[in-house]
Short mmCIF file of C-alpha atoms in Angstrom, two decimals:
data_model
loop_
_atom_site.label_atom_id
_atom_site.label_comp_id
_atom_site.label_asym_id
_atom_site.label_seq_id
_atom_site.Cartn_x
_atom_site.Cartn_y
_atom_site.Cartn_z
CA MET A 1 6.64 12.18 -28.37
CA SER A 2 3.50 10.41 -29.59
CA SER A 3 5.08 7.03 -28.76
CA ILE A 4 4.88 7.77 -25.00
CA MET A 5 1.47 9.43 -24.93
CA TRP A 6 0.02 6.14 -23.65
CA PHE A 7 2.10 6.68 -20.51
CA TRP A 8 0.73 10.17 -19.91
CA TYR A 9 -2.89 9.19 -20.57
CA LEU A 10 -2.76 6.17 -18.29
CA GLY A 11 -0.55 7.97 -15.77
CA TRP A 12 -2.95 10.87 -15.34
CA SER A 13 -5.94 8.53 -15.19
CA PHE A 14 -4.46 6.48 -12.35
CA THR A 15 -3.07 9.60 -10.64
CA THR A 16 -6.57 11.11 -10.60
CA LEU A 17 -7.97 7.84 -9.28
CA ALA A 18 -5.28 7.75 -6.57
CA LEU A 19 -6.00 11.32 -5.47
CA ILE A 20 -9.77 10.76 -5.37
CA GLY A 21 -9.60 7.34 -3.72
CA ASN A 22 -7.07 8.21 -1.04
CA GLY A 23 -8.71 11.60 -0.49
CA LEU A 24 -12.03 9.82 0.10
CA VAL A 25 -10.46 7.49 2.68
CA ILE A 26 -8.92 10.47 4.48
CA PHE A 27 -12.26 12.30 4.43
CA LEU A 28 -14.15 9.31 5.86
CA VAL A 29 -11.84 9.06 8.88
CA ILE A 30 -11.53 12.81 9.54
CA SER A 31 -15.32 13.34 9.25
CA LYS A 32 -15.88 10.43 11.68
CA ARG A 33 -17.96 8.49 9.16
CA ILE A 34 -16.01 5.36 10.13
CA PRO A 35 -14.77 4.35 13.61
CA ARG A 36 -11.42 5.83 14.58
CA THR A 37 -9.84 2.53 15.46
CA THR A 38 -6.11 1.89 15.44
CA THR A 39 -6.37 0.02 12.14
CA ASN A 40 -8.35 2.82 10.51
CA TRP A 41 -5.79 5.38 11.70
CA LEU A 42 -3.07 3.25 10.11
CA ILE A 43 -5.13 3.10 6.92
CA VAL A 44 -5.57 6.87 6.81
CA SER A 45 -1.83 7.31 7.44
CA LEU A 46 -1.13 5.07 4.43
CA ALA A 47 -3.75 7.00 2.42
CA VAL A 48 -2.01 10.31 3.22
CA ALA A 49 1.34 8.87 2.09
CA ASP A 50 -0.23 7.50 -1.11
CA PHE A 51 -2.01 10.80 -1.76
CA CYS A 52 1.26 12.74 -1.42
CA SER A 53 3.06 10.14 -3.58
CA ALA A 54 0.51 10.54 -6.37
CA LEU A 55 0.72 14.33 -6.09
CA THR A 56 4.52 14.49 -6.28
CA PHE A 57 5.31 11.65 -8.71
CA LEU A 58 3.68 12.19 -12.12
CA PRO A 59 2.81 15.93 -12.10
CA PRO A 60 6.48 17.09 -11.82
CA MET A 61 7.44 14.59 -14.53
CA PHE A 62 4.71 15.98 -16.78
CA ILE A 63 5.81 19.57 -16.14
CA ALA A 64 9.45 18.66 -16.82
CA ASN A 65 8.53 17.05 -20.15
CA PHE A 66 6.19 19.74 -21.48
CA TYR A 67 6.55 23.07 -19.69
CA TYR A 68 9.46 23.72 -17.36
CA MET A 69 12.87 22.15 -16.85
CA ILE A 70 12.97 20.12 -13.61
CA ASP A 71 15.85 17.95 -12.49
CA LEU A 72 14.39 14.42 -12.36
CA SER A 73 17.70 12.72 -11.56
CA HIS A 74 18.64 11.28 -8.19
CA ALA A 75 20.55 14.48 -7.46
CA GLY A 76 17.45 16.64 -7.88
CA LEU A 77 14.84 17.77 -5.39
CA TRP A 78 12.07 15.75 -7.10
CA TYR A 79 13.79 12.47 -6.25
CA LYS A 80 14.20 13.38 -2.58
CA ILE A 81 10.63 14.60 -2.07
CA CYS A 82 8.84 12.01 -4.20
CA TYR A 83 10.70 9.02 -2.85
CA THR A 84 10.30 10.28 0.72
CA PHE A 85 6.53 9.92 0.36
CA MET A 86 6.88 6.62 -1.50
CA TYR A 87 9.01 5.18 1.27
CA CYS A 88 6.60 6.60 3.86
CA SER A 89 3.94 4.61 2.02
CA THR A 90 6.14 1.52 2.21
CA ALA A 91 6.77 1.99 5.93
CA ASN A 92 3.05 2.58 6.57
CA LEU A 93 2.27 -0.56 4.63
CA CYS A 94 4.74 -2.51 6.80
CA VAL A 95 3.04 -1.30 9.99
CA LEU A 96 -0.44 -1.97 8.60
CA THR A 97 0.61 -5.44 7.48
CA ALA A 98 2.01 -6.19 10.92
CA ASP A 99 -1.24 -4.99 12.49
CA ARG A 100 -3.39 -7.19 10.21
CA PHE A 101 -0.99 -10.12 10.56
CA VAL A 102 -1.34 -10.11 14.34
CA ALA A 103 -5.12 -9.74 14.01
CA VAL A 104 -5.27 -12.85 11.82
CA VAL A 105 -2.68 -15.02 13.57
CA LYS A 106 -3.46 -14.02 17.18
CA PRO A 107 -7.05 -12.70 17.13
CA LEU A 108 -7.63 -13.27 20.86
CA LYS A 109 -4.46 -11.43 21.89
CA TYR A 110 -4.86 -8.66 19.34
CA ALA A 111 -7.41 -6.59 21.33
CA SER A 112 -5.40 -6.63 24.56
CA LEU A 113 -2.20 -5.89 22.64
CA MET A 114 -3.74 -2.86 20.94
CA GLU A 115 -4.95 -1.52 24.29
CA ARG A 116 -1.33 -1.25 25.44
CA ARG A 117 -0.14 0.34 22.20
CA SER A 118 -0.44 4.02 21.42
CA PRO A 119 -1.89 4.67 17.92
CA SER A 120 0.17 7.86 17.68
CA LEU A 121 3.38 5.85 18.09
CA LEU A 122 2.37 3.39 15.37
CA ILE A 123 1.53 6.29 13.06
CA CYS A 124 4.71 8.29 13.73
CA MET A 125 7.09 5.37 13.19
CA PRO A 126 6.47 4.93 9.42
CA TRP A 127 6.88 8.67 8.86
CA LEU A 128 10.02 9.17 10.92
CA THR A 129 11.86 6.13 9.54
CA PRO A 130 12.09 7.37 5.91
CA LEU A 131 12.91 10.90 7.09
CA ILE A 132 15.83 9.63 9.16
CA PHE A 133 17.18 6.90 6.90
CA PHE A 134 16.40 8.36 3.46
CA THR A 135 15.54 12.07 3.35
CA LEU A 136 18.29 13.29 5.66
CA PRO A 137 21.13 11.24 4.04
CA SER A 138 19.85 12.06 0.54
CA ALA A 139 20.50 15.75 1.20
CA PHE A 140 24.23 14.97 1.36
CA SER A 141 24.35 12.57 -1.60
CA TYR A 142 25.56 13.38 -5.12
CA GLN A 143 27.89 16.12 -3.94
CA GLY A 144 31.11 14.64 -5.25
CA ASN A 145 31.21 12.02 -2.48
CA GLU A 146 30.93 8.87 -4.60
CA SER A 147 31.55 6.34 -1.81
CA PHE A 148 28.93 7.91 0.46
CA THR A 149 26.41 8.16 -2.40
CA ALA A 150 26.96 4.52 -3.44
CA THR A 151 26.54 3.31 0.15
CA PHE A 152 23.43 5.45 0.57
CA GLU A 153 21.83 4.15 -2.64
CA ILE A 154 22.50 0.50 -1.74
CA ASN A 155 21.17 0.95 1.79
CA ARG A 156 17.96 2.70 0.71
CA VAL A 157 17.20 0.05 -1.93
CA PHE A 158 17.67 -2.82 0.51
CA MET A 159 15.91 -1.10 3.42
CA PHE A 160 12.84 0.25 1.62
CA GLN A 161 12.48 -2.04 -1.40
CA VAL A 162 14.23 -5.41 -1.19
CA ILE A 163 13.70 -6.34 2.47
CA PRO A 164 9.99 -5.31 2.53
CA SER A 165 9.39 -7.33 -0.64
CA ILE A 166 10.95 -10.46 0.89
CA VAL A 167 9.05 -10.02 4.16
CA PHE A 168 5.79 -9.45 2.30
CA VAL A 169 6.24 -12.67 0.30
CA LEU A 170 6.65 -14.61 3.56
CA VAL A 171 3.64 -12.87 5.12
CA THR A 172 1.53 -13.61 2.04
CA CYS A 173 2.39 -17.31 2.19
CA ILE A 174 1.56 -17.50 5.90
CA LEU A 175 -1.76 -15.63 5.46
CA ILE A 176 -2.80 -17.89 2.56
CA TYR A 177 -2.00 -20.95 4.68
CA ILE A 178 -4.01 -19.61 7.65
CA ALA A 179 -6.96 -18.59 5.45
CA ASN A 180 -7.11 -22.07 3.88
CA LYS A 181 -6.82 -23.67 7.31
CA LEU A 182 -9.72 -21.58 8.66
CA GLN A 183 -11.80 -22.47 5.61
CA ARG A 184 -11.19 -26.19 6.09
CA GLN A 185 -12.01 -25.99 9.81
CA THR A 186 -15.24 -24.10 9.13
CA ALA A 187 -16.30 -26.53 6.40
CA ALA A 188 -15.65 -29.50 8.69
CA LEU A 189 -17.59 -27.90 11.56
CA GLU A 190 -20.59 -27.06 9.37
CA ALA A 191 -20.60 -30.58 7.90
CA GLN A 192 -20.58 -32.08 11.39
CA VAL A 193 -23.44 -29.86 12.59
CA ARG A 194 -25.55 -30.74 9.54
CA TYR A 195 -24.84 -34.42 10.10
CA ASN A 196 -26.08 -34.19 13.70
CA TYR A 197 -29.49 -32.84 12.59
CA ALA A 198 -32.21 -35.24 11.45
CA PHE A 199 -33.43 -32.89 8.70
CA PRO A 200 -30.39 -31.74 6.70
CA LYS A 201 -32.55 -29.75 4.29
CA ILE A 202 -33.44 -27.29 7.03
CA ASN A 203 -31.03 -24.43 7.17
CA VAL A 204 -29.82 -24.73 10.75
CA ILE A 205 -26.61 -22.81 10.31
CA LYS A 206 -26.48 -19.11 9.93
CA LYS A 207 -23.99 -17.65 7.56
CA THR A 208 -20.66 -17.64 9.38
CA ARG A 209 -18.68 -14.46 9.22
CA HIS A 210 -14.95 -14.50 9.34
CA PRO A 211 -13.38 -11.06 9.66
CA GLU A 212 -9.98 -12.77 9.76
CA ARG A 213 -10.44 -13.94 6.17
CA ARG A 214 -11.39 -10.47 4.96
CA ALA A 215 -8.43 -8.94 6.79
CA ALA A 216 -6.16 -11.55 5.27
CA ALA A 217 -7.59 -10.95 1.79
CA MET A 218 -7.11 -7.18 2.09
CA THR A 219 -3.52 -7.59 3.28
CA ILE A 220 -2.65 -10.16 0.61
CA LEU A 221 -4.04 -7.97 -2.19
CA ILE A 222 -2.21 -4.84 -1.08
CA ILE A 223 1.18 -6.46 -0.51
CA THR A 224 0.90 -8.43 -3.78
CA LEU A 225 0.47 -5.15 -5.66
CA PHE A 226 3.47 -3.80 -3.76
CA ASN A 227 5.66 -6.79 -4.67
CA VAL A 228 4.72 -6.63 -8.35
CA THR A 229 5.42 -2.90 -8.43
CA TYR A 230 8.76 -3.01 -6.66
CA ALA A 231 9.97 -6.02 -8.63
CA GLY A 232 10.37 -3.62 -11.55
CA GLY A 233 11.65 -0.87 -9.27
CA ASN A 234 14.33 -3.16 -7.87
CA TYR A 235 15.41 -4.04 -11.40
CA ILE A 236 15.80 -0.34 -12.26
CA CYS A 237 17.82 0.23 -9.09
CA TYR A 238 20.01 -2.79 -9.83
CA CYS A 239 20.83 -1.47 -13.28
CA PHE A 240 21.39 2.03 -11.91
CA ILE A 241 23.73 0.99 -9.08
CA THR A 242 25.71 -1.71 -10.87
CA THR A 243 25.67 -0.09 -14.35
CA THR A 244 25.67 -3.62 -15.81
CA CYS A 245 22.38 -3.28 -17.73
CA VAL A 246 20.26 -0.68 -19.48
CA VAL A 247 16.51 -0.44 -18.87
CA PRO A 248 14.57 0.03 -22.14
CA HIS A 249 12.66 3.29 -22.26
CA THR A 250 9.28 1.57 -22.67
CA LEU A 251 9.94 -0.75 -19.72
CA TYR A 252 11.09 2.23 -17.66
CA ARG A 253 7.79 4.01 -18.35
CA ALA A 254 5.77 0.86 -17.62
CA ILE A 255 7.49 0.40 -14.24
CA HIS A 256 6.81 4.04 -13.37
CA LEU A 257 3.18 3.48 -14.32
CA MET A 258 3.04 0.53 -11.90
CA PHE A 259 4.10 2.86 -9.07
CA ILE A 260 1.07 5.04 -9.83
CA ILE A 261 -1.26 2.04 -10.13
CA ASN A 262 -0.03 0.81 -6.74
CA VAL A 263 -1.02 4.00 -4.89
CA ALA A 264 -4.33 4.09 -6.78
CA ALA A 265 -5.22 0.47 -5.98
CA ASN A 266 -4.77 0.65 -2.20
CA PRO A 267 -7.98 2.62 -1.46
CA ILE A 268 -9.90 0.32 -3.81
CA ALA A 269 -8.75 -2.62 -1.70
CA TYR A 270 -9.95 -0.81 1.44
CA ALA A 271 -13.34 -0.01 -0.10
CA PHE A 272 -14.08 -3.53 -1.27
CA LEU A 273 -12.50 -5.58 1.51
CA LYS A 274 -12.92 -3.56 4.71
CA LYS A 275 -16.51 -3.66 5.89
CA ASP A 276 -16.78 -0.35 7.77
CA ILE A 277 -15.15 1.66 4.96
CA ARG A 278 -17.30 -0.04 2.33
CA LYS A 279 -20.48 0.73 4.27
CA ALA A 280 -19.40 4.35 4.87
CA ILE A 281 -18.81 4.87 1.14
CA LEU A 282 -22.21 3.38 0.28
CA ARG A 283 -23.95 5.58 2.86
CA LEU A 284 -22.09 8.65 1.61
CA PHE A 285 -23.08 8.22 -2.03
CA ILE A 286 -26.62 6.99 -1.34
CA TYR A 287 -27.24 9.97 0.98
CA ASN A 288 -25.89 12.46 -1.57
CA TYR A 289 -27.84 10.81 -4.36
CA ASN A 290 -31.11 10.96 -2.44
#
């Protein structure tokens, strides 16, 4: 038992961080401390999914190991509830990534496109998709129907883990390319303006702000954490479905810990890389401190 205490200590630390961080993001939007834009509604939707994931992932595992017997297998209720919220988080991340991707790639068309889109539709989609394609079929799995269960497991892994990981890798590469291109264009423009002035020592250029870069950085950080996390998750699923390999117990615990770190890191990325949320957090704590 003492050999896995590191997992429980770290797990509870990151679970607490995930609950506090995502709860703070939810509070900031609900209390109107940050603008209720479409992007911020998508962020709070992701925060709700991450909050529920943190609440339903480690605590039942802890109870099952120390206090009360809970079925933690894929046939149990824990698997269906916990992974529903985890896949809601994945779907919300897909929608948020698409939103930020359009904002970076097509910044001029983004505003007009958002005016024609209903935020409620964008928020409902990532919640309904896992309910329809995972939660509902999972209720009929592991009931002696081996072919249905095998098909269901393969479909859910590809739909909610493999395909998003591949898409996120492509999006990351494109965003890095665009961010570097913007940086080169800005550097060339500033160099040309300085060259045109007779006194280069005079600061004639104000600090240029590029919200596209910050949006790209936030998106890249979040989806990189997702890809690292689900690389291990995909390996576990591969071994589980094919039964061709056995995951060592320590590696199994480490991969589970990465799931918790993932939901804890998302609000940190929002706080540091999204300007309005960062300012709202500073105002909140400075006001309470004073």
